[in-house]
Amino acid sequence: MRKIVGYTVLGLFAATLGVTVFIADKMVDSTLRPECKTRDLEWNWNFMLENFPQAKPWVDSLRRVKAIRDTVIVSPDGVKMHAYYVNAARPTGKTAVLVHGYTANAIRMMMLGQIYNEKLGYNILLPDLRYHGQSEGEFVQMGWFDRKDVMQWMEVARYLYGEDTQIVAHGVSMGAATVMMVSGEVLPAYVKCFVEDCGYTSVWDEFYARLKRQTKVFAPLILETASILCKLEHGWGFREASSLKQVARCKLPMLFIHGEKDDFVPTAMVYPLYEAKPEPKEIWIAPKATHARAYYFQPAVYTEKVCRFVNEYVR
């Protein structure tokens, strides 16, 4: 009888483990290789301009003079990465590096590029993260390895705009997590400040927030397994990909923006991020805004907040 019970327990354990590994593997594959329209450039241009029609005259004026330019670099591990850049109307070293979110691409940051380029007179550089837009890459990196790529893009900006270069890094959603992850690194003096808009505390926290809606009981087990699989396959785990730990190391100014009604990257995530970040720092919770829609809901206030903040630190 004891043997039967023992075999039954062992069998249930093996079955549970097998199902957990299967689900975790599917989770890693579906989240890091999502089916999306990130490489459909025409669709993304249309999407951006339909949602932000105020950007159309500016975009049209740039297109007429072919001012939206492409550049490509190769990462140390051999991945070709693409970015758009637009020079300021007058020569300047002031430059914004604008980082897009999950399954989006550089085109979807153009409306924020307008703030910097047209209103503030900055150069703008908009990279496509790995797996997105016109960049290579077989998997989404959720910001963790992307932080190194963004630092490489900062070097490109320095090359393009010379010794007077001063950089603000501004990201939205996964792009916001990316710039926060950048912020904790040792950075050159020409990086001056950061704007993060609805970034998550860590990849673990973000995936848990989504998964617990489906299975709160088994979410930790599935995530632990998925994180191990991600570490084995991609070289990083969900907990180490932490914006929270990185901002705690950041001494540069940071503006935190989050939508009041964000349930994709829950609004509650911004408060521990803000608390962990040493001064100087500011925070703005955009009323009624859902995920990555603060600028959509409050364009004038968003523009004023960003301009006032960066003007204080980029001179």
CSV table of C-alpha atoms in Angstrom, one decimal:
chain,number,residue,atom,x,y,z
A,1,MET,CA,0.0,0.0,0.0
A,2,ARG,CA,2.8,2.4,0.9
A,3,LYS,CA,4.5,1.6,-2.4
A,4,ILE,CA,1.3,2.4,-4.3
A,5,VAL,CA,0.9,5.7,-2.4
A,6,GLY,CA,4.6,6.5,-3.0
A,7,TYR,CA,4.4,5.8,-6.7
A,8,THR,CA,1.2,7.8,-7.0
A,9,VAL,CA,2.8,10.8,-5.3
A,10,LEU,CA,5.9,10.4,-7.5
A,11,GLY,CA,3.7,10.2,-10.5
A,12,LEU,CA,1.8,13.3,-9.6
A,13,PHE,CA,5.0,15.2,-8.9
A,14,ALA,CA,6.5,14.2,-12.3
A,15,ALA,CA,3.3,15.1,-14.1
A,16,THR,CA,3.1,18.5,-12.3
A,17,LEU,CA,6.7,19.1,-13.1
A,18,GLY,CA,6.2,18.2,-16.8
A,19,VAL,CA,3.1,20.3,-17.2
A,20,THR,CA,4.9,23.3,-15.4
A,21,VAL,CA,7.9,23.0,-17.7
A,22,PHE,CA,5.7,22.8,-20.8
A,23,ILE,CA,3.7,25.9,-19.7
A,24,ALA,CA,6.8,27.8,-18.8
A,25,ASP,CA,8.5,27.0,-22.1
A,26,LYS,CA,5.5,28.2,-24.0
A,27,MET,CA,5.4,31.3,-21.9
A,28,VAL,CA,9.0,32.2,-22.6
A,29,ASP,CA,8.5,31.5,-26.3
A,30,SER,CA,5.3,33.5,-26.7
A,31,THR,CA,6.5,36.5,-24.7
A,32,LEU,CA,10.0,36.7,-26.1
A,33,ARG,CA,8.9,35.8,-29.7
A,34,PRO,CA,5.5,37.4,-29.9
A,35,GLU,CA,3.5,37.6,-33.1
A,36,CYS,CA,3.1,41.3,-33.8
A,37,LYS,CA,3.3,44.0,-36.5
A,38,THR,CA,6.6,45.5,-35.4
A,39,ARG,CA,8.2,44.9,-38.8
A,40,ASP,CA,5.3,46.3,-40.8
A,41,LEU,CA,6.6,49.9,-41.2
A,42,GLU,CA,3.6,51.3,-43.1
A,43,TRP,CA,1.1,49.9,-40.5
A,44,ASN,CA,3.2,51.5,-37.7
A,45,TRP,CA,3.4,54.9,-39.4
A,46,ASN,CA,-0.4,54.8,-40.0
A,47,PHE,CA,-1.0,53.8,-36.4
A,48,MET,CA,1.1,56.5,-35.0
A,49,LEU,CA,-0.3,59.3,-37.2
A,50,GLU,CA,-3.9,58.2,-36.6
A,51,ASN,CA,-3.4,58.3,-32.8
A,52,PHE,CA,-1.3,61.5,-32.9
A,53,PRO,CA,-2.5,63.5,-35.8
A,54,GLN,CA,-0.8,66.6,-34.4
A,55,ALA,CA,2.5,65.0,-35.5
A,56,LYS,CA,1.6,64.7,-39.2
A,57,PRO,CA,2.6,68.2,-40.3
A,58,TRP,CA,5.9,67.8,-38.6
A,59,VAL,CA,6.5,64.4,-40.1
A,60,ASP,CA,5.4,65.6,-43.5
A,61,SER,CA,7.9,68.5,-43.3
A,62,LEU,CA,10.7,66.1,-42.4
A,63,ARG,CA,9.8,63.7,-45.2
A,64,ARG,CA,9.8,66.5,-47.8
A,65,VAL,CA,13.4,67.3,-47.1
A,66,LYS,CA,14.4,63.7,-46.4
A,67,ALA,CA,15.4,64.6,-42.8
A,68,ILE,CA,14.4,61.3,-41.3
A,69,ARG,CA,17.6,59.3,-41.8
A,70,ASP,CA,18.6,55.7,-41.1
A,71,THR,CA,21.7,54.4,-39.5
A,72,VAL,CA,22.8,50.8,-38.6
A,73,ILE,CA,25.3,49.5,-36.1
A,74,VAL,CA,26.4,46.0,-35.1
A,75,SER,CA,26.4,44.9,-31.5
A,76,PRO,CA,29.4,43.1,-30.0
A,77,ASP,CA,27.5,39.8,-30.4
A,78,GLY,CA,27.0,40.5,-34.1
A,79,VAL,CA,23.4,41.7,-34.2
A,80,LYS,CA,22.6,44.5,-36.8
A,81,MET,CA,20.5,47.2,-35.2
A,82,HIS,CA,18.7,50.1,-36.9
A,83,ALA,CA,17.7,53.5,-35.7
A,84,TYR,CA,16.2,56.7,-37.2
A,85,TYR,CA,17.7,60.0,-36.5
A,86,VAL,CA,16.7,63.6,-37.2
A,87,ASN,CA,19.0,66.6,-36.8
A,88,ALA,CA,17.9,69.7,-35.0
A,89,ALA,CA,17.0,72.7,-37.2
A,90,ARG,CA,20.1,74.4,-35.9
A,91,PRO,CA,23.3,72.7,-35.0
A,92,THR,CA,23.3,71.6,-31.3
A,93,GLY,CA,24.7,68.9,-29.1
A,94,LYS,CA,21.4,68.5,-27.2
A,95,THR,CA,20.0,65.1,-28.2
A,96,ALA,CA,17.1,62.8,-27.1
A,97,VAL,CA,17.4,59.1,-27.4
A,98,LEU,CA,13.9,57.8,-27.5
A,99,VAL,CA,13.2,54.1,-26.7
A,100,HIS,CA,10.0,52.3,-27.7
A,101,GLY,CA,7.9,49.7,-26.0
A,102,TYR,CA,7.1,46.0,-26.3
A,103,THR,CA,6.2,44.9,-29.9
A,104,ALA,CA,6.3,48.5,-31.1
A,105,ASN,CA,9.2,50.1,-32.9
A,106,ALA,CA,11.0,53.5,-33.4
A,107,ILE,CA,8.2,54.9,-35.5
A,108,ARG,CA,5.9,54.7,-32.6
A,109,MET,CA,8.1,57.2,-30.7
A,110,MET,CA,8.0,59.8,-33.3
A,111,MET,CA,5.2,61.8,-31.6
A,112,LEU,CA,7.5,62.2,-28.6
A,113,GLY,CA,10.4,63.0,-31.0
A,114,GLN,CA,8.3,66.0,-32.1
A,115,ILE,CA,8.5,67.4,-28.6
A,116,TYR,CA,12.2,67.3,-28.5
A,117,ASN,CA,13.0,68.1,-32.2
A,118,GLU,CA,10.4,70.8,-33.0
A,119,LYS,CA,9.7,72.4,-29.6
A,120,LEU,CA,13.0,72.0,-27.8
A,121,GLY,CA,15.3,72.1,-30.9
A,122,TYR,CA,17.0,68.8,-30.1
A,123,ASN,CA,18.5,66.1,-32.3
A,124,ILE,CA,16.6,62.9,-31.9
A,125,LEU,CA,17.8,59.3,-32.2
A,126,LEU,CA,15.2,56.5,-32.2
A,127,PRO,CA,16.5,53.0,-32.1
A,128,ASP,CA,14.7,49.8,-33.0
A,129,LEU,CA,15.3,47.4,-30.1
A,130,ARG,CA,16.2,43.8,-30.9
A,131,TYR,CA,13.4,41.8,-32.6
A,132,HIS,CA,11.7,45.1,-33.4
A,133,GLY,CA,11.3,47.3,-36.4
A,134,GLN,CA,14.3,47.0,-38.8
A,135,SER,CA,16.7,45.6,-36.2
A,136,GLU,CA,17.8,41.9,-36.1
A,137,GLY,CA,17.3,39.7,-33.1
A,138,GLU,CA,15.5,36.4,-32.6
A,139,PHE,CA,14.0,37.3,-29.2
A,140,VAL,CA,12.7,40.3,-27.2
A,141,GLN,CA,15.2,41.1,-24.4
A,142,MET,CA,12.7,43.0,-22.1
A,143,GLY,CA,15.1,45.8,-21.6
A,144,TRP,CA,17.9,43.9,-19.9
A,145,PHE,CA,20.3,43.2,-22.7
A,146,ASP,CA,18.7,46.2,-24.5
A,147,ARG,CA,20.3,48.5,-22.0
A,148,LYS,CA,23.7,47.7,-23.4
A,149,ASP,CA,22.4,48.4,-27.0
A,150,VAL,CA,21.0,51.8,-25.9
A,151,MET,CA,24.4,52.7,-24.3
A,152,GLN,CA,25.9,51.8,-27.7
A,153,TRP,CA,23.4,54.1,-29.4
A,154,MET,CA,24.4,56.9,-27.0
A,155,GLU,CA,27.9,56.5,-28.3
A,156,VAL,CA,26.6,56.8,-31.8
A,157,ALA,CA,24.8,60.1,-30.8
A,158,ARG,CA,28.1,61.3,-29.4
A,159,TYR,CA,29.8,60.5,-32.7
A,160,LEU,CA,27.1,62.2,-34.7
A,161,TYR,CA,26.9,65.4,-32.7
A,162,GLY,CA,30.4,65.8,-31.3
A,163,GLU,CA,32.0,66.9,-28.0
A,164,ASP,CA,29.1,69.1,-27.0
A,165,THR,CA,26.6,66.3,-27.0
A,166,GLN,CA,24.2,66.2,-24.0
A,167,ILE,CA,21.8,63.3,-23.9
A,168,VAL,CA,18.4,62.7,-22.3
A,169,ALA,CA,17.1,59.1,-22.6
A,170,HIS,CA,13.3,58.9,-22.7
A,171,GLY,CA,11.5,55.5,-22.9
A,172,VAL,CA,7.9,54.3,-22.8
A,173,SER,CA,6.7,51.0,-21.3
A,174,MET,CA,9.5,48.4,-22.0
A,175,GLY,CA,11.5,51.3,-23.3
A,176,ALA,CA,11.0,53.0,-20.0
A,177,ALA,CA,12.3,49.9,-18.2
A,178,THR,CA,15.2,49.9,-20.6
A,179,VAL,CA,16.3,53.5,-19.8
A,180,MET,CA,15.9,52.8,-16.1
A,181,MET,CA,18.1,49.7,-16.5
A,182,VAL,CA,20.6,52.0,-18.4
A,183,SER,CA,20.5,54.5,-15.5
A,184,GLY,CA,22.1,52.1,-13.1
A,185,GLU,CA,25.2,51.6,-15.2
A,186,VAL,CA,28.4,53.6,-15.2
A,187,LEU,CA,27.7,56.3,-17.8
A,188,PRO,CA,29.6,59.0,-19.7
A,189,ALA,CA,29.3,62.6,-18.5
A,190,TYR,CA,27.3,63.6,-21.6
A,191,VAL,CA,24.3,61.6,-20.4
A,192,LYS,CA,22.4,64.1,-18.4
A,193,CYS,CA,18.9,62.8,-17.4
A,194,PHE,CA,16.2,60.3,-17.9
A,195,VAL,CA,12.4,60.3,-18.5
A,196,GLU,CA,10.6,57.0,-17.9
A,197,ASP,CA,7.0,56.6,-18.9
A,198,CYS,CA,5.1,53.5,-17.4
A,199,GLY,CA,8.1,51.2,-17.0
A,200,TYR,CA,7.9,48.1,-14.8
A,201,THR,CA,9.9,47.4,-11.6
A,202,SER,CA,11.3,44.1,-13.0
A,203,VAL,CA,10.5,41.5,-15.6
A,204,TRP,CA,9.5,39.1,-12.8
A,205,ASP,CA,7.0,41.6,-11.4
A,206,GLU,CA,5.6,42.4,-14.8
A,207,PHE,CA,5.1,38.8,-15.8
A,208,TYR,CA,3.6,38.0,-12.4
A,209,ALA,CA,1.1,40.8,-12.7
A,210,ARG,CA,-0.1,39.3,-15.9
A,211,LEU,CA,0.0,35.7,-15.0
A,212,LYS,CA,-1.7,35.9,-11.6
A,213,ARG,CA,-4.9,37.0,-13.4
A,214,GLN,CA,-5.0,33.6,-14.9
A,215,THR,CA,-3.6,31.4,-12.2
A,216,LYS,CA,-2.6,33.1,-8.9
A,217,VAL,CA,-1.8,29.8,-7.2
A,218,PHE,CA,0.6,28.4,-9.8
A,219,ALA,CA,2.0,31.7,-11.0
A,220,PRO,CA,5.2,31.7,-8.8
A,221,LEU,CA,6.1,28.1,-9.8
A,222,ILE,CA,5.5,28.8,-13.5
A,223,LEU,CA,7.5,32.0,-13.3
A,224,GLU,CA,10.4,30.4,-11.5
A,225,THR,CA,10.6,27.7,-14.1
A,226,ALA,CA,10.3,30.1,-17.0
A,227,SER,CA,13.0,32.3,-15.5
A,228,ILE,CA,15.4,29.3,-15.3
A,229,LEU,CA,14.6,28.4,-18.9
A,230,CYS,CA,15.2,32.1,-20.0
A,231,LYS,CA,18.5,32.1,-18.1
A,232,LEU,CA,19.6,28.9,-19.8
A,233,GLU,CA,18.5,30.0,-23.3
A,234,HIS,CA,19.1,33.8,-23.2
A,235,GLY,CA,21.6,34.4,-20.4
A,236,TRP,CA,19.3,36.4,-18.1
A,237,GLY,CA,16.6,35.7,-15.5
A,238,PHE,CA,13.4,37.5,-14.7
A,239,ARG,CA,14.5,38.8,-11.3
A,240,GLU,CA,17.9,40.1,-12.4
A,241,ALA,CA,16.2,42.2,-15.1
A,242,SER,CA,15.3,44.7,-12.5
A,243,SER,CA,14.6,48.4,-13.1
A,244,LEU,CA,14.2,48.8,-9.4
A,245,LYS,CA,17.7,47.7,-8.6
A,246,GLN,CA,19.1,49.9,-11.3
A,247,VAL,CA,17.4,53.1,-10.4
A,248,ALA,CA,18.6,52.7,-6.8
A,249,ARG,CA,22.1,53.1,-8.3
A,250,CYS,CA,21.3,56.1,-10.5
A,251,LYS,CA,22.5,59.5,-9.4
A,252,LEU,CA,21.3,61.4,-12.5
A,253,PRO,CA,17.9,63.2,-12.6
A,254,MET,CA,14.8,61.2,-13.6
A,255,LEU,CA,11.2,62.1,-14.3
A,256,PHE,CA,8.7,59.3,-13.6
A,257,ILE,CA,5.5,59.3,-15.6
A,258,HIS,CA,2.7,56.8,-15.2
A,259,GLY,CA,-1.0,56.6,-16.2
A,260,GLU,CA,-3.5,56.6,-13.3
A,261,LYS,CA,-5.5,53.8,-14.9
A,262,ASP,CA,-2.6,51.6,-16.1
A,263,ASP,CA,-3.5,48.0,-15.6
A,264,PHE,CA,-0.9,46.5,-18.0
A,265,VAL,CA,2.1,47.8,-16.1
A,266,PRO,CA,0.1,48.5,-12.9
A,267,THR,CA,0.3,52.1,-11.7
A,268,ALA,CA,1.4,50.8,-8.3
A,269,MET,CA,4.8,49.9,-9.7
A,270,VAL,CA,5.9,53.5,-10.1
A,271,TYR,CA,5.9,54.2,-6.4
A,272,PRO,CA,8.6,51.8,-5.3
A,273,LEU,CA,10.6,52.9,-8.3
A,274,TYR,CA,10.3,56.5,-7.3
A,275,GLU,CA,11.2,55.7,-3.7
A,276,ALA,CA,14.2,53.7,-4.6
A,277,LYS,CA,15.7,56.4,-6.9
A,278,PRO,CA,18.0,58.9,-5.1
A,279,GLU,CA,17.4,62.6,-5.7
A,280,PRO,CA,17.0,64.5,-8.0
A,281,LYS,CA,13.7,63.0,-9.2
A,282,GLU,CA,10.2,64.0,-10.1
A,283,ILE,CA,6.9,62.1,-10.5
A,284,TRP,CA,3.7,62.8,-12.4
A,285,ILE,CA,0.7,60.5,-12.4
A,286,ALA,CA,-1.4,61.3,-15.5
A,287,PRO,CA,-5.1,61.4,-14.7
A,288,LYS,CA,-7.3,58.9,-16.4
A,289,ALA,CA,-4.4,57.6,-18.6
A,290,THR,CA,-4.2,53.9,-19.4
A,291,HIS,CA,-1.0,52.1,-20.3
A,292,ALA,CA,1.5,54.2,-22.4
A,293,ARG,CA,-1.3,56.7,-23.1
A,294,ALA,CA,-0.2,59.6,-20.8
A,295,TYR,CA,0.7,61.7,-23.9
A,296,TYR,CA,-2.4,60.7,-25.7
A,297,PHE,CA,-4.7,61.8,-22.8
A,298,GLN,CA,-2.7,64.8,-21.7
A,299,PRO,CA,-0.5,66.0,-24.6
A,300,ALA,CA,-0.2,69.6,-23.4
A,301,VAL,CA,0.6,68.7,-19.8
A,302,TYR,CA,2.9,65.9,-20.9
A,303,THR,CA,4.8,68.3,-23.1
A,304,GLU,CA,5.1,70.9,-20.4
A,305,LYS,CA,6.3,68.4,-17.8
A,306,VAL,CA,8.9,67.0,-20.1
A,307,CYS,CA,10.2,70.3,-21.4
A,308,ARG,CA,10.5,71.9,-17.9
A,309,PHE,CA,12.3,68.8,-16.6
A,310,VAL,CA,14.9,68.4,-19.3
A,311,ASN,CA,15.5,72.2,-19.6
A,312,GLU,CA,16.6,72.1,-16.0
A,313,TYR,CA,19.3,69.5,-16.6
A,314,VAL,CA,20.3,69.8,-20.3
A,315,ARG,CA,21.7,73.3,-20.9
